[in-house]
Coordinates of C-alpha atoms in Angstrom, one line a residue:
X2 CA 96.1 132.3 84.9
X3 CA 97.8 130.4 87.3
X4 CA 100.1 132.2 90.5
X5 CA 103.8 132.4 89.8
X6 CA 103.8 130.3 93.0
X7 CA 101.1 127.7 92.2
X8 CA 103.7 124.9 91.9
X9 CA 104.5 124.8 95.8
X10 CA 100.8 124.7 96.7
X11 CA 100.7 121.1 95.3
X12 CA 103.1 118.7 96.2
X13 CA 104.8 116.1 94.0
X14 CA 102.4 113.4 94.7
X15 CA 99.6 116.0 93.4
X16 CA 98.2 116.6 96.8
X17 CA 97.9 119.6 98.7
X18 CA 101.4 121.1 100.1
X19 CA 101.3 121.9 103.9
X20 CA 104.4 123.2 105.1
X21 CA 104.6 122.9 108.9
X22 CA 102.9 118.8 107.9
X23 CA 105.8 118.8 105.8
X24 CA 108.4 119.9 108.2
X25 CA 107.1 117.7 111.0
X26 CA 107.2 114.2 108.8
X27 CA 110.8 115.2 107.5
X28 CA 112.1 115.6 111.6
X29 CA 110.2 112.3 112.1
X30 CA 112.0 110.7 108.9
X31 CA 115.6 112.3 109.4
X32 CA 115.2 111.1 113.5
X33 CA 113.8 107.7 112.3
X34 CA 117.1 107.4 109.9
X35 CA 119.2 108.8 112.8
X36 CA 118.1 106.2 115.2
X37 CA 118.3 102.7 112.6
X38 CA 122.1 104.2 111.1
X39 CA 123.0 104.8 115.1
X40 CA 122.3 101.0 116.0
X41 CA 123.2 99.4 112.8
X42 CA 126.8 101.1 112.9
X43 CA 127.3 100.9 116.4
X44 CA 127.9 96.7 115.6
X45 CA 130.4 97.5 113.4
X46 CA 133.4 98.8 116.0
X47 CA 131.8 96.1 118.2
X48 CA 133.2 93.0 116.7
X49 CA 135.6 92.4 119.1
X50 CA 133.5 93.1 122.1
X51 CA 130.9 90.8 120.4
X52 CA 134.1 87.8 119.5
X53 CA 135.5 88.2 123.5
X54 CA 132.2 87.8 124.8
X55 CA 130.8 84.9 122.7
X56 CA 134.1 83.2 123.2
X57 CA 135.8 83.6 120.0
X58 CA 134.0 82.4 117.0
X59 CA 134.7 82.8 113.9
X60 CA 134.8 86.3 112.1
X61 CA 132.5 84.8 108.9
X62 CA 130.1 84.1 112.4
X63 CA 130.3 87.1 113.9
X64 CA 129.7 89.0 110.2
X65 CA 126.2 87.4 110.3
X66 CA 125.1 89.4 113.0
X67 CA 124.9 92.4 110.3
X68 CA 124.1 90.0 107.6
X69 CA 121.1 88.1 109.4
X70 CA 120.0 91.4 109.6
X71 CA 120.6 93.1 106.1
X72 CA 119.1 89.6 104.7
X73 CA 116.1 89.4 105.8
X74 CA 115.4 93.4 105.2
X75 CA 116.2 92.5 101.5
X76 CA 113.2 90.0 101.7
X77 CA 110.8 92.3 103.3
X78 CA 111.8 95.4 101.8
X79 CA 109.6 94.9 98.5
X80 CA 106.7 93.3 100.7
X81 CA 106.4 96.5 103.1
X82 CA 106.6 98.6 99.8
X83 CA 104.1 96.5 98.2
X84 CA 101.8 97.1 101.4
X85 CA 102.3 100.6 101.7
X86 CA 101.1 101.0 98.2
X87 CA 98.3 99.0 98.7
X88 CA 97.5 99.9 102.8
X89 CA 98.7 103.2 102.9
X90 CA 101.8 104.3 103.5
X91 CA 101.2 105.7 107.3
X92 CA 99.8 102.2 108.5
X93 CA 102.3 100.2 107.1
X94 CA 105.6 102.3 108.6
X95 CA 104.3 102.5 112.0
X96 CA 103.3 98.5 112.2
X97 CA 107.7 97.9 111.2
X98 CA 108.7 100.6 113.5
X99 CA 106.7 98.8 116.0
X100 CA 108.4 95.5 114.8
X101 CA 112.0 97.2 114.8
X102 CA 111.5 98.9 118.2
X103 CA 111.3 95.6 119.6
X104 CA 113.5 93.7 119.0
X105 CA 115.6 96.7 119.4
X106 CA 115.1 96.3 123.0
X107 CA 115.0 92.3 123.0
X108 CA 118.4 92.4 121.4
X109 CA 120.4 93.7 124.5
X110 CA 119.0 91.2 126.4
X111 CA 120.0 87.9 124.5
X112 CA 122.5 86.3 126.2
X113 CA 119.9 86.3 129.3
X114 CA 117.1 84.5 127.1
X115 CA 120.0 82.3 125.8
X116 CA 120.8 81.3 129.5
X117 CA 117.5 80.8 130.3
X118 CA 117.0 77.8 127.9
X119 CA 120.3 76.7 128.6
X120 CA 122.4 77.8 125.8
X121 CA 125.7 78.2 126.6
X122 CA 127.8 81.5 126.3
X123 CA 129.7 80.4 123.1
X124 CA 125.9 79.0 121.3
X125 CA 123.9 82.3 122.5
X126 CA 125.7 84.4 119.5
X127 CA 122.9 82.3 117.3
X128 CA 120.1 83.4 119.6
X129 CA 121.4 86.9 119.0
X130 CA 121.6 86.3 114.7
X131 CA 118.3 85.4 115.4
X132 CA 116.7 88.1 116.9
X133 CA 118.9 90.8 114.6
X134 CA 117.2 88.7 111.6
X135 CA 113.9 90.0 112.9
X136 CA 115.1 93.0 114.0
X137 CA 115.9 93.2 109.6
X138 CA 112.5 93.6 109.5
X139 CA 112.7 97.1 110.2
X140 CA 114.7 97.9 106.9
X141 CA 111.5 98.3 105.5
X142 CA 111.1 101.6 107.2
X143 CA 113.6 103.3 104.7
X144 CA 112.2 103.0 101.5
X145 CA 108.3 103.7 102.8
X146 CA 110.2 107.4 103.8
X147 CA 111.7 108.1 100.9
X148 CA 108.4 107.4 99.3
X149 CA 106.9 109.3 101.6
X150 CA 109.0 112.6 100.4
X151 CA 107.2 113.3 97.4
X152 CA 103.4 113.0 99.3
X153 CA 104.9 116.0 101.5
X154 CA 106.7 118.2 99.3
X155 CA 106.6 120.1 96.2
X156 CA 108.2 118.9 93.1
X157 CA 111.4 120.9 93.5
X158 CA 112.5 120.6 97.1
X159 CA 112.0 116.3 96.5
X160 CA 115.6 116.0 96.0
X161 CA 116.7 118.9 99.1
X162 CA 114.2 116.6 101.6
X163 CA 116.1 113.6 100.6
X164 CA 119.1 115.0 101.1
X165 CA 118.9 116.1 104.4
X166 CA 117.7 112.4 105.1
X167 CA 120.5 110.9 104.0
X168 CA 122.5 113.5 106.1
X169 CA 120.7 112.0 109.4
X170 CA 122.4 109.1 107.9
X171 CA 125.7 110.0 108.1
X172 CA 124.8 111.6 111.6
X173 CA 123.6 108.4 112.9
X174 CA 127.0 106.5 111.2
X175 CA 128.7 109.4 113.3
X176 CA 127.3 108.5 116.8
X177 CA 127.0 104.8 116.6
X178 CA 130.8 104.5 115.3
X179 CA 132.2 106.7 118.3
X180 CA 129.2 106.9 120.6
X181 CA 128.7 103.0 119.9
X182 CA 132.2 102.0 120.0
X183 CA 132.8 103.7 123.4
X184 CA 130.1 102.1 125.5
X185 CA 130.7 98.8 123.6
X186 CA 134.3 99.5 124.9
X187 CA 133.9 100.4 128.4
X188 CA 130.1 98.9 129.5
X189 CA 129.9 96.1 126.6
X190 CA 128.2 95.6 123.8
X191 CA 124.4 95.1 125.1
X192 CA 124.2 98.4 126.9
X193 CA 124.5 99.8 123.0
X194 CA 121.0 98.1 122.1
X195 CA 119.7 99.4 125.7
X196 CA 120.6 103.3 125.1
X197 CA 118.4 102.8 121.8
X198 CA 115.2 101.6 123.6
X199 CA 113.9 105.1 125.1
X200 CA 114.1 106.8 121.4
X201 CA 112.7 103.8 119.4
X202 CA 109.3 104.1 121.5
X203 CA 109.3 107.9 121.7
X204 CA 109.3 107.7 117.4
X205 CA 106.5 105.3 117.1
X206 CA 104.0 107.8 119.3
X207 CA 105.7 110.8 117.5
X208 CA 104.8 109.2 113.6
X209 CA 101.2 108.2 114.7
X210 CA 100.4 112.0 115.9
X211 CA 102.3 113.5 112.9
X212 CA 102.3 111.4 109.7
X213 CA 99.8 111.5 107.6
X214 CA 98.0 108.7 104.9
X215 CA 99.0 107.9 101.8
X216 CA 97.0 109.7 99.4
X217 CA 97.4 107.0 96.0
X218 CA 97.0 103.2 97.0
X219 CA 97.0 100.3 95.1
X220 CA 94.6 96.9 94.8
X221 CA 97.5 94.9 94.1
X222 CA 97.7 91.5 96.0
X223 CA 101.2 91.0 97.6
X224 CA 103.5 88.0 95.5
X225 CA 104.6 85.5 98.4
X226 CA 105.8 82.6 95.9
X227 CA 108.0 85.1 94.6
X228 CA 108.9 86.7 97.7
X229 CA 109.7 83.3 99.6
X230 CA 111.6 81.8 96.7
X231 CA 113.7 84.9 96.5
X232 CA 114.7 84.8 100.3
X233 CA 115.8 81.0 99.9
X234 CA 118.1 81.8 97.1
X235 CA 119.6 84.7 98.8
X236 CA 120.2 82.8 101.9
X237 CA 121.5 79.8 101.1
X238 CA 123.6 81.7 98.4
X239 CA 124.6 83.5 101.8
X240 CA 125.2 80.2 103.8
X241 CA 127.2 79.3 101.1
X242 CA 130.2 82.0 100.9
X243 CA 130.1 82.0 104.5
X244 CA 131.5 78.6 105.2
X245 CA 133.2 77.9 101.8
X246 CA 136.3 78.9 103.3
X247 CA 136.0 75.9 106.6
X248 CA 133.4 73.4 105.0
X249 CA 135.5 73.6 101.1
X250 CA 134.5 75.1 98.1
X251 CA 133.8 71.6 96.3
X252 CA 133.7 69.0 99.7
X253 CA 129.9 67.6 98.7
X254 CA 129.7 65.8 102.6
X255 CA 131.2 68.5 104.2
X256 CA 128.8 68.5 107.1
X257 CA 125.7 66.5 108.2
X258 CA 122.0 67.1 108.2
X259 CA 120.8 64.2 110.5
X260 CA 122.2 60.9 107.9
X261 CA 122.0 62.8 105.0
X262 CA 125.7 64.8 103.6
X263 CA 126.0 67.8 102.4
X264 CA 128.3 71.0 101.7
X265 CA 128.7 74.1 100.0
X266 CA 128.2 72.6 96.1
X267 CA 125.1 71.4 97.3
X268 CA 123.9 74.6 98.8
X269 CA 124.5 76.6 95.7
X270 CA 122.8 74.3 93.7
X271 CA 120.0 74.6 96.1
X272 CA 120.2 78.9 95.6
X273 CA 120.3 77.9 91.6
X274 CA 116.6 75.9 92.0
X275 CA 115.6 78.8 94.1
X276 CA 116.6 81.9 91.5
X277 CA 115.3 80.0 88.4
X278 CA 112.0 79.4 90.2
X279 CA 111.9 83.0 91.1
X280 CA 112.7 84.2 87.7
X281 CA 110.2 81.7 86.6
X282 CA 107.5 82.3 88.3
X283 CA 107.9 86.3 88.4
X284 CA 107.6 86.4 84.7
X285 CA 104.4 84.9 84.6
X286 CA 103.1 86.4 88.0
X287 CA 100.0 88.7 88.3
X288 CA 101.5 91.2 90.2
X289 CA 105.3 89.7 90.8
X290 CA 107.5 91.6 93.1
X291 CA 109.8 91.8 90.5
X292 CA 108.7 94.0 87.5
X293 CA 110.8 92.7 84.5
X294 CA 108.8 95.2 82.5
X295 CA 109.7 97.8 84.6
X296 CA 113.5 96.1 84.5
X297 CA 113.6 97.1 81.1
X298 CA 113.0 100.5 81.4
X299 CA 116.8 102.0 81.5
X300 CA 116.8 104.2 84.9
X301 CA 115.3 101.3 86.6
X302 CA 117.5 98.4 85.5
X303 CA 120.8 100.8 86.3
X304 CA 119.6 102.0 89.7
X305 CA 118.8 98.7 90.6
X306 CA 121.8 96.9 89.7
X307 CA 124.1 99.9 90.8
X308 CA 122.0 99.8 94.4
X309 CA 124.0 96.3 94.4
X310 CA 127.3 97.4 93.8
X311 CA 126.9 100.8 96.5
X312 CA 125.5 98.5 98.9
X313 CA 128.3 95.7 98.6
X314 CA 131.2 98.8 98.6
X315 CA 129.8 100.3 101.8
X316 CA 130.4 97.3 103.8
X317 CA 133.5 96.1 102.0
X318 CA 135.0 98.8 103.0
X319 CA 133.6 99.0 106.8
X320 CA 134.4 95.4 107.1
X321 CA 137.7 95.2 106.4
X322 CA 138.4 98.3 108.1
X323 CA 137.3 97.1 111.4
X324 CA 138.6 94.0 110.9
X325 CA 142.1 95.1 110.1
X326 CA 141.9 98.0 112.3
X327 CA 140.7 96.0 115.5
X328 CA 142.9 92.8 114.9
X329 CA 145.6 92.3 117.6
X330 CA 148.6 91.2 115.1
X331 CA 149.9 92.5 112.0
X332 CA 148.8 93.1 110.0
X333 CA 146.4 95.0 111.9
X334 CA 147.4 97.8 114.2
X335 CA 145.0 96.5 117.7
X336 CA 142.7 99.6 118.7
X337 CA 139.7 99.0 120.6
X338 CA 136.3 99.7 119.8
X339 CA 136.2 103.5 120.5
X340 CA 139.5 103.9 118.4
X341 CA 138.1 102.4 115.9
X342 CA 135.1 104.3 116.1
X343 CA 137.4 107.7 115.6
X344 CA 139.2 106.0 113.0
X345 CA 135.9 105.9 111.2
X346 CA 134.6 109.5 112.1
X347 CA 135.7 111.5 109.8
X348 CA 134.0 109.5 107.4
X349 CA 130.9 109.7 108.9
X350 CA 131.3 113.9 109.5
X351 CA 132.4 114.6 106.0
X352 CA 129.3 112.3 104.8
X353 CA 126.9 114.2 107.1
X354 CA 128.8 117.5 105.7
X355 CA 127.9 116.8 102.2
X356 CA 125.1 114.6 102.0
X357 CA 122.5 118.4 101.5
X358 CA 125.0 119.2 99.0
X359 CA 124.3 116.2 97.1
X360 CA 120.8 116.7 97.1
X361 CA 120.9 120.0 96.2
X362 CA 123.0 119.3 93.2
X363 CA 120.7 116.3 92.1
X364 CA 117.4 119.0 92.7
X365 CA 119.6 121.4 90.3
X366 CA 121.0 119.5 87.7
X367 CA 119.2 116.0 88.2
X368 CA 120.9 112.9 89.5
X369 CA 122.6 111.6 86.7
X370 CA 126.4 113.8 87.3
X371 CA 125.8 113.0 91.0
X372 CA 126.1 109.1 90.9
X373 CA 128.5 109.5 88.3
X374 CA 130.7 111.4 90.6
X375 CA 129.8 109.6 93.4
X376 CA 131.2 106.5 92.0
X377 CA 134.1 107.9 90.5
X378 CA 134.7 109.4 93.9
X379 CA 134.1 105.8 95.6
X380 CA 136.8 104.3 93.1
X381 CA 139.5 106.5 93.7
X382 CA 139.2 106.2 97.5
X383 CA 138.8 102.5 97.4
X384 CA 141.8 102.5 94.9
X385 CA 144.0 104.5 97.3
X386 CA 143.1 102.2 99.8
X387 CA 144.8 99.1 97.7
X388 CA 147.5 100.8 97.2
X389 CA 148.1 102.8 100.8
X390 CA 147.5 100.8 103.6
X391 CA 150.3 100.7 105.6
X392 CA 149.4 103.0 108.9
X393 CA 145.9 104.0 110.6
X394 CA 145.8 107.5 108.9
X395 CA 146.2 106.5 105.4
X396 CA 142.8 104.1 106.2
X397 CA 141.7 107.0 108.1
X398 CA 142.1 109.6 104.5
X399 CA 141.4 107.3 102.4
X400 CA 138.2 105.9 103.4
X401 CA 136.8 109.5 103.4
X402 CA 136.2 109.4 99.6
X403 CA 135.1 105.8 99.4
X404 CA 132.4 106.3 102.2
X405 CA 131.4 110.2 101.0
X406 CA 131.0 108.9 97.0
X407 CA 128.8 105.6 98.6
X408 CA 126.1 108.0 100.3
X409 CA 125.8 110.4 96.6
X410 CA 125.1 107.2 94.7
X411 CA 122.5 106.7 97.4
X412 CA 120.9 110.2 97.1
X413 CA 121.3 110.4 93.2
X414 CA 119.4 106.7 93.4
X415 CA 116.4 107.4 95.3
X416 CA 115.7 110.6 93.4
X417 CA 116.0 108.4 90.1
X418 CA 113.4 106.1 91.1
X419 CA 110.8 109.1 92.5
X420 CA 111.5 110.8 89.1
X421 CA 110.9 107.7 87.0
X422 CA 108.0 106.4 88.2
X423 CA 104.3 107.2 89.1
X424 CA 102.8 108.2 92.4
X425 CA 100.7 105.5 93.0
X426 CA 104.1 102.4 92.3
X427 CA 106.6 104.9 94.2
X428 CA 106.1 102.6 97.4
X429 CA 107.0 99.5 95.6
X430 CA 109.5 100.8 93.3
X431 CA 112.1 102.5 96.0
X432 CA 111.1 99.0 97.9
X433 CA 112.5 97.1 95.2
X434 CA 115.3 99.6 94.6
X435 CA 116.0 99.7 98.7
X436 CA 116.0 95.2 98.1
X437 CA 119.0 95.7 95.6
X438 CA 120.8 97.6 97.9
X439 CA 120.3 95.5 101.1
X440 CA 121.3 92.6 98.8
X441 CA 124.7 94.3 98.2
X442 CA 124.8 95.2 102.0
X443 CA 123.9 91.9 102.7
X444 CA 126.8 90.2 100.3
X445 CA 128.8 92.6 101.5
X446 CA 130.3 91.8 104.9
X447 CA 130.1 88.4 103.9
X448 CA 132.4 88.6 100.8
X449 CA 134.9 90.8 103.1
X450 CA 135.0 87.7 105.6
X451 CA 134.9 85.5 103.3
X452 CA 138.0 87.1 101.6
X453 CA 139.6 87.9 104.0
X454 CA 139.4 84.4 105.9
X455 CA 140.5 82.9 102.7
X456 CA 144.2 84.3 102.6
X457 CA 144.9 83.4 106.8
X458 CA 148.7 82.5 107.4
X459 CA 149.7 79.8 110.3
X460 CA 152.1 81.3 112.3
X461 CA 154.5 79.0 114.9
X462 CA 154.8 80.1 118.3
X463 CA 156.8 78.5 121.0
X464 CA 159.5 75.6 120.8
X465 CA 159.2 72.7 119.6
X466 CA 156.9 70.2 121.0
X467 CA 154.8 72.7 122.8
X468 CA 154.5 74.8 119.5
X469 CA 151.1 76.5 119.2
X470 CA 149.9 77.2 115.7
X471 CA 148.0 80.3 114.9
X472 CA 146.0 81.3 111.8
X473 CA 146.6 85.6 111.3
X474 CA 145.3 87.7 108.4
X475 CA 147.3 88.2 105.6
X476 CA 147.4 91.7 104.1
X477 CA 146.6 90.1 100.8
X478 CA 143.3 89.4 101.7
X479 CA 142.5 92.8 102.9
X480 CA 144.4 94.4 99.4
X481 CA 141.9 92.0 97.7
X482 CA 138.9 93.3 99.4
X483 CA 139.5 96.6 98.5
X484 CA 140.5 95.7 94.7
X485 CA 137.2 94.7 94.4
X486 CA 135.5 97.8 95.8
X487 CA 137.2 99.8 93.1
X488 CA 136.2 97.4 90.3
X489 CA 132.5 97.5 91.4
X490 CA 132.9 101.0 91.8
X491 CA 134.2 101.4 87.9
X492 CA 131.4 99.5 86.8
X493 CA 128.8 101.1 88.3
X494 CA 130.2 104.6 87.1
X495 CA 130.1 103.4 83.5
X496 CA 126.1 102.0 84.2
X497 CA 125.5 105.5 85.3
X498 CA 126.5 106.8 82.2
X499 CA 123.5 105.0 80.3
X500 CA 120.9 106.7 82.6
X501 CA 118.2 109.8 81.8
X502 CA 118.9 112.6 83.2
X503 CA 115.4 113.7 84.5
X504 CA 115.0 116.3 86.9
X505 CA 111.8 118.2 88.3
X506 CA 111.9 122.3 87.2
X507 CA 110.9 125.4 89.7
X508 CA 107.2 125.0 88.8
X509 CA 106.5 121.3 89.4
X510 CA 107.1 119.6 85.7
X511 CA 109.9 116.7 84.9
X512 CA 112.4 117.9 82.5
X513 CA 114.4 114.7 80.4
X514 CA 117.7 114.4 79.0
X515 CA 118.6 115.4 75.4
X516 CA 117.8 111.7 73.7
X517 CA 114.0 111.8 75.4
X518 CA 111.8 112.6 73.1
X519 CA 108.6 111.8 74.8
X520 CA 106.2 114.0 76.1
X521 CA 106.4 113.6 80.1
X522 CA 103.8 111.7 81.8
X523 CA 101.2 114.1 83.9
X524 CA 100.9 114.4 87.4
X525 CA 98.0 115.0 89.3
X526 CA 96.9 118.5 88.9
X527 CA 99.0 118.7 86.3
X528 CA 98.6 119.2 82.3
X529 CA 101.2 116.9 80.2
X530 CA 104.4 118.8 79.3
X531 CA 106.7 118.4 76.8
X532 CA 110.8 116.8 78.3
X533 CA 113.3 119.4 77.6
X534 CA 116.7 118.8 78.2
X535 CA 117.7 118.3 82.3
X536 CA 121.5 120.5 81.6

């Protein structure tokens, strides 16, 4: 007869469960979520260091210094998964920790490298696009951890580990958005990337001395066809909304490529070839990086295409926030970078503050009622938002519930996928679930420029004949912005509603909503059990 405690011997994976092991990969996890949250948010109060320094460009420019970033990490998300499954987990996350810790440190020191070849001060923004598209590269870090949870831990305490990760999150929004915005403020922008350097370099040695291998891997051969045609449609989908609003929407010579014209029509047709190639091709594929099979089972079609619509709100909402916090006229209310920074704080402290709660409540009654709430939560702050806008304080309240609801959908997301899937596809499903997200993410902040760009107002200044005509924001645009948050958020609340409710019990086995009748696939070490009802 088996202990009363046998279940936490084992962990969910099947393997053996060592508790200090366990312990010491979630501090290396949480620090390694810290440290990417810290750098990626500290850009956001930044974007009027980074317009003054690069002489002005325009904000649908300046937004692609996140979006480079999130675009590429939506490319080699699945491929890191895919190698982690077939590698080992261990091998894989230490080669893009490597990859991310430098161009950490090669970021900071752009413009230098830009003025070395020659590029001038207002050109060098592109050299620093560039190297934050590699530094995207690191994304791939995320969903290797959370895959790396259930190797670690026992069954029950899955959702409780993931919680506490995504509260490292929201500590890491926390320090970039004040810490960030302050020395962006008073030292610049580059001495943000430099701070970074000492702790990225300290976490690579720290994971090679305390991780420890995957114990499931997989012969799969990685889908590069796929993969490639996937990243052209995405980006010059991307390209596309980014310079609608100053090429035209329907201009087909907008621009030229050497003698041949071209424009924005041409560039979506273009992403068009691109997706039905992909869609093509993956459905036909050995081993595609897109499972349609797996599509069509119901918690992994709703994740996914709700990992869109929580990564699109996040960054909808910081966005526009910045941008109509930081902008010098009304309607935005001119604070620097380390106002803005507190204006976003309490955001980032109640998401720290309730991220374990979210976990916990997803370990006790499954994830389902959590991303419900979560996006009910996100819809009612983003709502508020459209309709109260008119001081800093309101966008201060109000963005509390938009930003807290957007990191339960996260949590209630990746414990979906690790309940839903084997062992030995948990790398390359959270991969493709983390490449839905960073495609929101990275649609995001361009859909808030784009919008936002799109309703400018000339204003007259000075008398006639020495009149100077400037474009300013509208508040239209921003009302917009946030319209559209709360639609995505509605939509993705009823999606959640079609979901399983699976969740794991005290001694190890899956339970499943009331409608699965099925019995619930075995885990290692484990017998098959029979689903009973998750509430």
């Amino acid at each position: 007869m088996n202990a009363p405690n046998d279940h936490l011997a084992r962990t969910a994976a099947g393997t053996p469960y060592d508790a200090r092991a366990a312990r010491a990969v979630l501090l290396i996890l949480a620090l390694m979520a810290l440290m990417v949250t810290y750098v990626e948010t500290m850009v956001l109060p930044a974007f009027k260091s980074f317009a003054q320094f690069f002489d002005f460009p325009p904000s649908t420019t300046i937004v692609w210094i996140i979006s480079a970033y999130l675009l590429v990490g939506t490319v080699a998300t699945p491929i890191f998964g895919k190698l982690g499954d077939k590698y080992g987990k261990k091998r894989v996350i230490l080669s893009v920790m490597g990859l991310y810790a430098i161009a950490v440190s090669v970021a900071g020191f752009t413009p230098e490298i830009g003025a070395a070849f020659g590029i001038d001060r207002a050109n060098q923004i592109y050299v620093l696009i560039v190297v934050r598209a590699f530094q995207g590269l690191g994304m791939g870090m995320f969903p290797l951890a959370f895959a790396m949870i259930p190797e670690v831990f026992p069954a029950a305490r899955v959702g409780q580990a993931q919680g506490v990760i995504g509260g490292m999150f929201a500590a890491g929004a926390a320090i970039g958005l004040v810490g960030g915005g302050y020395i962006a403020f008073q030292f610049g922008w580059q001495l943000t990337y430099h701070t970074v350097i000492p702790l990225s370099v300290v976490l690579v040695v720290l994971a090679h001395f305390v991780l420890r291998e995957s114990p499931h891997l997989s012969p799969n051969p990685i889908d590069f066809p796929g993969i490639s045609s996937l990243g052209f449609a995405l980006g010059t989908a991307m390209f596309g909304l980014t310079e609608g609003t100053y090429w035209g929407w329907t201009d087909l010579a907008a621009v030229r490529l050497g003698v041949v014209p071209f424009g924005v029509p041409e560039l979506f047709l273009l992403a068009l070839a691109a997706a039905v190639f992909f869609v093509g091709w993956e459905r036909r594929a050995a081993n595609p990086v897109v499972s349609f099979t797996a599509m069509r089972q119901r918690n992994i079609w709703v994740s996914n295409v709700n990992g869109i619509f929580v990564g699109m709100g996040m960054f909808l909402i910081f966005v526009s926030m910045v941008l109509l916090v930081e902008y010098p006229v009304a309607p935005g209310f001119g604070y620097n970078e380390f106002q803005m920074g507190l204006v976003a704080l309490p955001s980032a402290l109640s998401m720290l503050a309730l991220a374990p709660l979210w976990g916990r409540w997803a370990a006790a009654r499954g994830p389902k009622p959590v991303m419900i709430a979560g996006f009910a939560i996100m819809g009612l702050g983003a709502t508020g938002l459209l309709v109260f806008h008119a001081n800093v304080y309101e966008l201060l309240l109000l963005s509390i519930p938009s930003l807290v609801g957007n990191v339960a959908v996260l949590i209630a997301m990746s414990n979906i996928i690790v309940l839903s899937v084997s062992p030995r596809e948990l790398g390359i499903q959270t991969g493709m679930n983390q490449t839905f997200r960073n495609l929101g993410s990275a649609v995001g902040p361009v859909i808030a420029a784009t919008v936002t760009a799109s309703f400018l107002t000339e204003t007259v200044y000075g008398p006639p004949g020495s009149a100077v005509v400037r474009s300013t924001y509208s508040i239209v645009g921003f009302e917009v912005v946030f319209g559209i948050t709360a639609a995505i958020a509605a939509v993705g609340l009823v999606l959640s509603l079609a979901l399983r409710n699976f969740r794991f019990l005290a001694d190890g086995r899956r339970t499943g909503s009331s409608d699965e009748t099925s019995p619930v696939p075995a885990r290692p070490g484990e017998e098959p059990g029979v689903a009973v009802p998750a509430s």
